[in-house]
Structure formats: structure tokens, C-alpha cells
Short mmCIF file of C-alpha atoms and ligand atoms in Angstrom, two decimals:
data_model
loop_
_atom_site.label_atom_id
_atom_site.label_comp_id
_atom_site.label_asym_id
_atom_site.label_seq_id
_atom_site.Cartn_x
_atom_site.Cartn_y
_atom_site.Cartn_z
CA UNK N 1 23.32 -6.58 -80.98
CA UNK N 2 21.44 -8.77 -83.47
CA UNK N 3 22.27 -12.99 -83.34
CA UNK N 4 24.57 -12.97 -86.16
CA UNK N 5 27.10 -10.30 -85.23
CA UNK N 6 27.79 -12.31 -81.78
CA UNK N 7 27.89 -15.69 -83.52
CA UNK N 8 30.64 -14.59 -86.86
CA UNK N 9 34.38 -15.63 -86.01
CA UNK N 10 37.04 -13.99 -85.14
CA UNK N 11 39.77 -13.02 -87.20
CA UNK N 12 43.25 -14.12 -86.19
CA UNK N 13 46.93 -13.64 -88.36
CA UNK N 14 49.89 -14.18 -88.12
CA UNK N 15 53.20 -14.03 -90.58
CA UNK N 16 53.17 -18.35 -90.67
CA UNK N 17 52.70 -20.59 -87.76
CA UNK N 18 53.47 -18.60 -84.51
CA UNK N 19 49.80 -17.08 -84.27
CA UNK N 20 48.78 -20.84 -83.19
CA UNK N 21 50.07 -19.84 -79.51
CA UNK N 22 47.75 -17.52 -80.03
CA UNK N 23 44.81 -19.28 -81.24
CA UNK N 24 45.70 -22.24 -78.67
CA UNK N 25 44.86 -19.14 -75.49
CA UNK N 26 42.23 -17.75 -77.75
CA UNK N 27 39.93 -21.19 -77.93
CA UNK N 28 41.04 -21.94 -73.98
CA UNK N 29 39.62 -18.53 -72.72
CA UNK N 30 37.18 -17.99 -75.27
CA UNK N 31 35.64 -21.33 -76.15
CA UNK N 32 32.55 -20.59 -77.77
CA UNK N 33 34.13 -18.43 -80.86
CA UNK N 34 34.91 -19.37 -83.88
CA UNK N 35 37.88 -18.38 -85.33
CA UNK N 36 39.25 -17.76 -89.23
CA UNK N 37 43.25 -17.97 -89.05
CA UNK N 38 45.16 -16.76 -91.79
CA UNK N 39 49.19 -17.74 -92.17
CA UNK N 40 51.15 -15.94 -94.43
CA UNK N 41 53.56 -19.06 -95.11
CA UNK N 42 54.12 -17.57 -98.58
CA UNK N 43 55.76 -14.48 -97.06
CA UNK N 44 57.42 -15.45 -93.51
CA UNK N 45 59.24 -13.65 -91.93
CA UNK N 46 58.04 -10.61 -91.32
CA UNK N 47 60.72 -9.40 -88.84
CA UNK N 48 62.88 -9.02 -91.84
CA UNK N 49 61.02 -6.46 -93.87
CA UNK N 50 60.17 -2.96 -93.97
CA UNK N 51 57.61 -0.85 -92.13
CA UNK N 52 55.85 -0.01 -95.28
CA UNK N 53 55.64 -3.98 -96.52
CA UNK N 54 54.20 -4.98 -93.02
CA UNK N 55 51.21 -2.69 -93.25
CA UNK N 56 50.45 -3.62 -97.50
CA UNK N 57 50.55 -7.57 -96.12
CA UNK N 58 48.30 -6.66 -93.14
CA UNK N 59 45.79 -4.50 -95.07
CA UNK N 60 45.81 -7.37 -97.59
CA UNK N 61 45.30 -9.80 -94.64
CA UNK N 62 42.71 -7.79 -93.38
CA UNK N 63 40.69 -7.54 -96.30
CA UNK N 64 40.32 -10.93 -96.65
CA UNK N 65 39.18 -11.83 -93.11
CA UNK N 66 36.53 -9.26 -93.78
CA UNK N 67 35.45 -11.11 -96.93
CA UNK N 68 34.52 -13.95 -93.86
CA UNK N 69 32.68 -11.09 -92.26
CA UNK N 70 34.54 -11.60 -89.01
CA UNK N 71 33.38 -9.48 -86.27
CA UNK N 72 36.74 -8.55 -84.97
CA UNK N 73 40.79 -8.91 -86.05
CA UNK N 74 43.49 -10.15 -83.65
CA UNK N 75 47.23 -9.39 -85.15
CA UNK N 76 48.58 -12.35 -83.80
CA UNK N 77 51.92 -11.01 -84.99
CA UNK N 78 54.27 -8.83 -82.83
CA UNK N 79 55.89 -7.34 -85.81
CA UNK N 80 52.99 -6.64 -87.76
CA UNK N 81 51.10 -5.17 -84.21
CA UNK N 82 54.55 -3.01 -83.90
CA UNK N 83 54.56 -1.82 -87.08
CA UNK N 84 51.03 -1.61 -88.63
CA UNK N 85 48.57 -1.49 -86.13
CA UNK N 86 48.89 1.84 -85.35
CA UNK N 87 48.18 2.61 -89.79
CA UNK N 88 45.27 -0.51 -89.85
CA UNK N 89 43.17 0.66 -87.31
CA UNK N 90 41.89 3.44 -88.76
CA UNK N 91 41.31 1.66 -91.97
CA UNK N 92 39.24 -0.97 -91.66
CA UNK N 93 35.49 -0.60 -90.01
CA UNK N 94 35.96 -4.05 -87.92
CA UNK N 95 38.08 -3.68 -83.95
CA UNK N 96 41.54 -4.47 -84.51
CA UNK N 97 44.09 -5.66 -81.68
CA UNK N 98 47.41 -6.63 -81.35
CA UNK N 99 49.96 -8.30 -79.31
CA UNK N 100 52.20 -5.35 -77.87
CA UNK N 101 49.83 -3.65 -75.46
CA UNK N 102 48.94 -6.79 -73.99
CA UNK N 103 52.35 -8.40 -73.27
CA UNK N 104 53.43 -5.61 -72.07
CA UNK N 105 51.13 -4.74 -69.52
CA UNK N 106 52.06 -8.35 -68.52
CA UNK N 107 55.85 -7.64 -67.93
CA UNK N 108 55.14 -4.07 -66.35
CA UNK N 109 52.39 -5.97 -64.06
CA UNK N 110 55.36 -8.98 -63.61
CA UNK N 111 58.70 -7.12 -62.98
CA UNK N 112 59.49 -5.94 -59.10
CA UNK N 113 62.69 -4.50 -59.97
CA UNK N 114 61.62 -2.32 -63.00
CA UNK N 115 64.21 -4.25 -65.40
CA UNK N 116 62.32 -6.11 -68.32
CA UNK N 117 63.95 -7.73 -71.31
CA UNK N 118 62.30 -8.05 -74.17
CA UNK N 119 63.59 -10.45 -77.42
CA UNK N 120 61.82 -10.09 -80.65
CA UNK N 121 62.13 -10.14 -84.59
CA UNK N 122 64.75 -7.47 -85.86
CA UNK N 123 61.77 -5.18 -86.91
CA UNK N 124 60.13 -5.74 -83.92
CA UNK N 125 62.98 -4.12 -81.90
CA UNK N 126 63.93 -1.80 -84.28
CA UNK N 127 60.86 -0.33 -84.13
CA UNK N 128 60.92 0.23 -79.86
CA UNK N 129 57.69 -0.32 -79.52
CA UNK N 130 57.66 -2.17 -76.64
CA UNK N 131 59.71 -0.10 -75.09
CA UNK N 132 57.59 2.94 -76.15
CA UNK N 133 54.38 1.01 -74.64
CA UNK N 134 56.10 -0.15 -71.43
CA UNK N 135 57.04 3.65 -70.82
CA UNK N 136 53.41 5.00 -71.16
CA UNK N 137 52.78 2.02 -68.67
CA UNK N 138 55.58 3.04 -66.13
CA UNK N 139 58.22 5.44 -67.49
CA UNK N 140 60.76 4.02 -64.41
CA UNK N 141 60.81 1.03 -65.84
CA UNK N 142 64.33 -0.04 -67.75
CA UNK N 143 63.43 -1.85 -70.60
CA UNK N 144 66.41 -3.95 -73.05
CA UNK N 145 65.13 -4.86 -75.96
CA UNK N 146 67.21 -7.82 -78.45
CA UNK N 147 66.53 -8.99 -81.66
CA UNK N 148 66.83 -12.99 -81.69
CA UNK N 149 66.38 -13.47 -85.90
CA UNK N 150 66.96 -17.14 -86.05
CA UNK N 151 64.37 -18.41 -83.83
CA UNK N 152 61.63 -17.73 -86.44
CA UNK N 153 63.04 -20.80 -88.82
CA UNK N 154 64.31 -22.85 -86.20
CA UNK N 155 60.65 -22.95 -85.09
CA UNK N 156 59.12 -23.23 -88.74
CA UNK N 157 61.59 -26.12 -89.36
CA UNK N 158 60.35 -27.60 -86.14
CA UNK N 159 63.56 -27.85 -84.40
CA UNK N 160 62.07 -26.79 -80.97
CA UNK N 161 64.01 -29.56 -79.37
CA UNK N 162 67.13 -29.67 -81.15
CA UNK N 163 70.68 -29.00 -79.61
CA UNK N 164 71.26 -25.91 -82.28
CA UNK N 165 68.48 -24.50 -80.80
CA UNK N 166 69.85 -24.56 -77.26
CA UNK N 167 73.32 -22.85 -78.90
CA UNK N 168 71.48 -20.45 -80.78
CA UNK N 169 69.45 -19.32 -77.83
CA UNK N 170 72.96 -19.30 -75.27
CA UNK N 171 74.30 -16.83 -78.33
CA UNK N 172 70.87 -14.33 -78.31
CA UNK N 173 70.21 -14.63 -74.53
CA UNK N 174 73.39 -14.74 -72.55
CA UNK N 175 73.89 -10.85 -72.42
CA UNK N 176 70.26 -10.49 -71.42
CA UNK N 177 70.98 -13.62 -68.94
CA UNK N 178 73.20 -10.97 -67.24
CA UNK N 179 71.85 -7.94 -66.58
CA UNK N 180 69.36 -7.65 -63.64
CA UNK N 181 66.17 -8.33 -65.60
CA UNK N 182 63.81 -10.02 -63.58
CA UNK N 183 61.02 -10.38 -66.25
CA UNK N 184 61.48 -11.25 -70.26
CA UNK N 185 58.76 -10.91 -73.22
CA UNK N 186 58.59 -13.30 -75.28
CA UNK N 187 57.68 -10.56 -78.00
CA UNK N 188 57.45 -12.72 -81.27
CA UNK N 189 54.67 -15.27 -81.65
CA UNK N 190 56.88 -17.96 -82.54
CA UNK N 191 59.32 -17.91 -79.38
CA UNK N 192 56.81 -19.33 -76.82
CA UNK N 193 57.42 -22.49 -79.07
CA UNK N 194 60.70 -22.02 -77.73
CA UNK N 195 59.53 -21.41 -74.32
CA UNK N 196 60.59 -24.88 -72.18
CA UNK N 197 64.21 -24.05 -73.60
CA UNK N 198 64.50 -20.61 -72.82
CA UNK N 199 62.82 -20.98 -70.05
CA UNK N 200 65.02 -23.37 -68.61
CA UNK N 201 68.58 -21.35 -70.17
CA UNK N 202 67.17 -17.95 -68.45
CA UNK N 203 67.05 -19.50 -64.84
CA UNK N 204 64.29 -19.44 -62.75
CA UNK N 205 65.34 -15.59 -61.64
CA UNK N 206 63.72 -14.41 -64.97
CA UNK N 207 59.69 -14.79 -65.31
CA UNK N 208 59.06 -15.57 -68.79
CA UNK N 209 56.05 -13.43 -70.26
CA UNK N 210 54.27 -15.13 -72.90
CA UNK N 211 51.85 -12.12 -74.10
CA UNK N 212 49.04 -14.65 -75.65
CA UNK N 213 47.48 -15.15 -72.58
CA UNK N 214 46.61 -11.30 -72.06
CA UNK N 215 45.91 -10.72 -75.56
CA UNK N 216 43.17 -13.66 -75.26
CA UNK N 217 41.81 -12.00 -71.90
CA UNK N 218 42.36 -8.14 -73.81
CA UNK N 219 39.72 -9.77 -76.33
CA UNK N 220 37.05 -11.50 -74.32
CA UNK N 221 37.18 -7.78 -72.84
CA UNK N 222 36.57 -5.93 -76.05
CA UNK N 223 34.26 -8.66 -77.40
CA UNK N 224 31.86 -7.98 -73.93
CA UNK N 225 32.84 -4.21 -74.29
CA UNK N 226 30.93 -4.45 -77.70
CA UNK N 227 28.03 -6.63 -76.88
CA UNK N 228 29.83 -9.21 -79.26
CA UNK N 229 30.44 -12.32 -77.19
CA UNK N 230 29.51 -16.03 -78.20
CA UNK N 231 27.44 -17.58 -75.58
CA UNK N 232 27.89 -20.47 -77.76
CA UNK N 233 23.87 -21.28 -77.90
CA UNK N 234 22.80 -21.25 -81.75
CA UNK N 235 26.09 -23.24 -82.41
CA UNK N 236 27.45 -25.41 -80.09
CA UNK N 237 30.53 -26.40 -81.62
CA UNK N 238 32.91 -24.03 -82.33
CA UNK N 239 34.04 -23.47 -85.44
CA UNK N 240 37.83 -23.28 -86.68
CA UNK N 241 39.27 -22.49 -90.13
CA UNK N 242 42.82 -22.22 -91.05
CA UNK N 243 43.90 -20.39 -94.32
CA UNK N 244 47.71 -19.96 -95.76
CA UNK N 245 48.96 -18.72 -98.59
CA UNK N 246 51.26 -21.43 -99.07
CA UNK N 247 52.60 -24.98 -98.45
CA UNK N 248 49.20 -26.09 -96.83
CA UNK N 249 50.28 -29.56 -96.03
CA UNK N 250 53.14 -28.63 -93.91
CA UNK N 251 51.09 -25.48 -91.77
CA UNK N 252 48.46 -28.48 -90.73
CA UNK N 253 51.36 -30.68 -89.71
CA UNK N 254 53.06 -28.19 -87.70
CA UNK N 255 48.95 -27.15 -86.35
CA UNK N 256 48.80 -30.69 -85.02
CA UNK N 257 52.14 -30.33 -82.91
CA UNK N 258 50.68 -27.52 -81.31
CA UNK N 259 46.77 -27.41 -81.13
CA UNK N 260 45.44 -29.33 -78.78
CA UNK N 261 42.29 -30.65 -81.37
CA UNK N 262 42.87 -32.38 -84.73
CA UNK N 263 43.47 -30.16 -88.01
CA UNK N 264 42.50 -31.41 -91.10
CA UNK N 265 43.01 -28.85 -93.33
CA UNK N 266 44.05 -25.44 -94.33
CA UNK N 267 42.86 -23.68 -97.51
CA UNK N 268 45.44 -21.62 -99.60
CA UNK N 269 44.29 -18.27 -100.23
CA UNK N 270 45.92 -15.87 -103.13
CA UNK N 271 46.71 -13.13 -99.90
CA UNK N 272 47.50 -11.07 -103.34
CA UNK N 273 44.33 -10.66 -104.98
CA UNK N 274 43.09 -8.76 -101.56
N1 LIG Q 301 55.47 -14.31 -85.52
C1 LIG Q 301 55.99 -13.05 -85.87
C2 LIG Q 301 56.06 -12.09 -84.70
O1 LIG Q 301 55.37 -12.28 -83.72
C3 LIG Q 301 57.20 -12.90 -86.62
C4 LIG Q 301 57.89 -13.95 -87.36
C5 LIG Q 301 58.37 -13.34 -88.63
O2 LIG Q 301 57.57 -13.37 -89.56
O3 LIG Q 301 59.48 -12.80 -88.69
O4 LIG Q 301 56.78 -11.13 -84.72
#
């Protein structure tokens, strides 16, 4: 494959800020891409909204990555990989991935007593895909799946640390907390900003799956698959842009909490006009 193909970015969205976990595995494993993420702070949440809104914002998403000629898409979104990956796919002449397949092949690869939980965005859940994927995986497998709304804003207000969090996750979690689940997705992008809390309100008993990690090793796989990879020669540094389509000052604030370089900017982007 020709020089410029391996050296264009990836493209990486999410519904706001959540992707960033994401991103953060993305640049560990794959440090020589460069990456275009798009945030659609205008529209958060997703897990609210209906199958058929999810795929127009992700087809408008879409588009515009591939006005930055990226070379590949990651749905950094569990909702939007639930709901519109399956439609996108087949749309757009660029790979596209998401989040489900990844995470859970983590939990099925995780759990020793076939019981996984999994806690997502309403449409996330309502939609069973996980539970749908983790069957085609291993169809023993006893999956519970429980939709945890309010974690979305409690992480886009940045109250990871506060002590409504730790309520709000004792009134989602403490059925879960009692069945025999041995392994629990965290199957919304946001949550594992939430991790250290849930984490330590779920026990050691319960491995906490974080499916970023996989989806980062999923795409170095497709990337080599393709002859696409970065070897990071004709460019060094590694190039990262962030673009919202709202409230720019407040996504690179949040960025900073949770990338582990400095953000100086993101660029709004009418996701509309795509
Ligand atoms: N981060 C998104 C997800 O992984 C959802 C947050 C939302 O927009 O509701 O599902």
C-alpha cells in the first residue's frame, strides 16, 4: 500500500467525551497513528434516542471523518456500535469498527462461571446486543444486561468523585452486585470514568471489563490485516485532532482530566451540514 494510505489518521467518535478512554488505549497501543476525534457534545446522549437517530448522527459523523480522508473509523460509542454499525458498514467505503465485539470477547474470555453482567446506556441494553454477541461467542453463557442512564451526565459534569455518584451507582449496581456474576462490561464509553468507584462498590469477586483495551488491540489487527499500519517513519510525531460540535472549551477541559498529553484545542464542526 502506497506511503500516504499508512500515514492518514484514524477516525475515532464518540456521542461527547467518553470516546477519550478510547483514544487514551488507542495512542498507548498504537503510538505512531494519528487520530481525528469527533464529539458530538451538541447531541449527548445517545443512549436516549432512537435506533433510526443513532445511525443519521453516525452517517453524518462518518462523512465528515472521511472529508479528513481517514483510513479507517473506530465507533468509540457502545450505543452507536449497538445500534448502527451493523447499517454503517455497508455504507461507507472506509473499515468501520465498534466497541461491542471487542468487549465482549473480553468478558466471554474473563468469566469462569459463564455469568457476565453487562451495564450500559438504555439503548444500549434495549437493543441486546451484547447479549446477542456474547451468545455467538458461547451460547452457555448467562448474560444480565442493566441500563445505568445517569452515569452519562454525572461523568460529563465531572462528578467522577463525588458522593452522588457512589449512591447512584449502589442504586444501578446492587441487584447486579448479587447475582453470581463473576465478570461485568463496562458497555458505555463513559463508565470506565467511573471505573475506581465501581470497581471498588462491585467487590473484588467481579472483574471489571473495560472493552477499550480490545477494541485498541481489534484495530492494530485490522490496520496490519490491511497493510495500513504507521511505522511512524515519515512523521515522527503523532498527530491528534479533536473536533465537537459544541461547547469546545469545556470538551478540552474535560480532555486534559483524562489524556495523558496536553490539549489545546478542539474545533467545532457543523456535524449537520454532513
Ligand atoms: N458513550 C456512549 C456509549 O458508549 C453513550 C453516552 C450517551 O451518549 O448516552 O454508549
Amino acid at each position: 500500500m502506497e506511503r500516504d494510505k499508512r500515514t492518514a489518521p484514524i477516525g475515532v467518535f464518540d456521542s461527547g467525551v467518553g470516546g477519550l478512554t478510547v483514544v487514551r488505549e488507542i495512542t498507548r497501543q498504537l503510538p505512531n497513528e494519528n487520530i481525528i476525534y469527533f464529539g458530538d457534545t451538541a447531541r449527548v446522549p445517545y443512549g436516549s434516542k432512537s435506533r433510526d437517530t443513532i445511525i443519521r448522527f453516525s452517517e453524518q459523523i462518518i462523512r465528515f471523518l472521511k472529508s479528513k480522508q481517514v483510513k479507517a473509523v473506530v465507533i468509540a460509542c457502545n450505543t452507536a456500535s449497538a445500534l448502527a454499525l451493523d447499517t454503517v458498514r455497508y455504507e461507507f467505503d472506509v473499515p468501520i469498527m465498534g466497541v461491542v465485539i471487542p468487549g465482549a470477547r473480553a468478558a466471554v474470555e474473563t468469566t469462569k462461571n459463564h455469568e457476565i453482567g453487562v451495564v450500559g446506556t438504555d439503548a444500549t441494553v434495549q437493543s441486546g446486543m451484547y447479549t446477542k454477541i456474547i451468545h455467538q461467542m458461547n451460547s452457555e453463557i448467562h448474560v444480565r444486561e442493566k441500563a445505568c442512564p445517569l452515569f452519562v451526565p454525572l461523568v460529563e459534569e465531572g462528578f467522577k468523585e463525588h458522593v452522588v455518584t457512589e449512591e447512584i451507582i449502589e442504586y444501578y449496581l446492587e441487584s447486579l452486585k448479587k447475582t453470581n456474576i463473576d465478570a461485568m462490561i463496562l458497555g458505555c464509553t463513559h463508565y470506565p470514568l467511573l471505573c475506581s468507584k465501581i470497581r471498588e462498590y462491585m467487590g473484588d469477586r467481579i472483574q471489571i471489563v473495560n472493552p477499550a483495551y480490545e477494541t485498541a488491540m481489534d484495530l492494530k489487527k485490522l490496520l496490519k490485516e490491511k497493510d495500513m499500519e504507521n511505522d511512524g517513519v515519515e512523521e515522527p510525531v503523532s498527530r491528534y485532532e479533536f473536533y465537537v460540535s459544541d461547547a469546545a472549551e469545556k470538551f478540552v477541559n474535560f480532555a486534559n482530566t483524562v489524556m495523558p498529553f496536553d490539549i489545546s484545542k478542539a474545533n467545532i464542526v457543523n456535524i449537520e451540514e454532513y
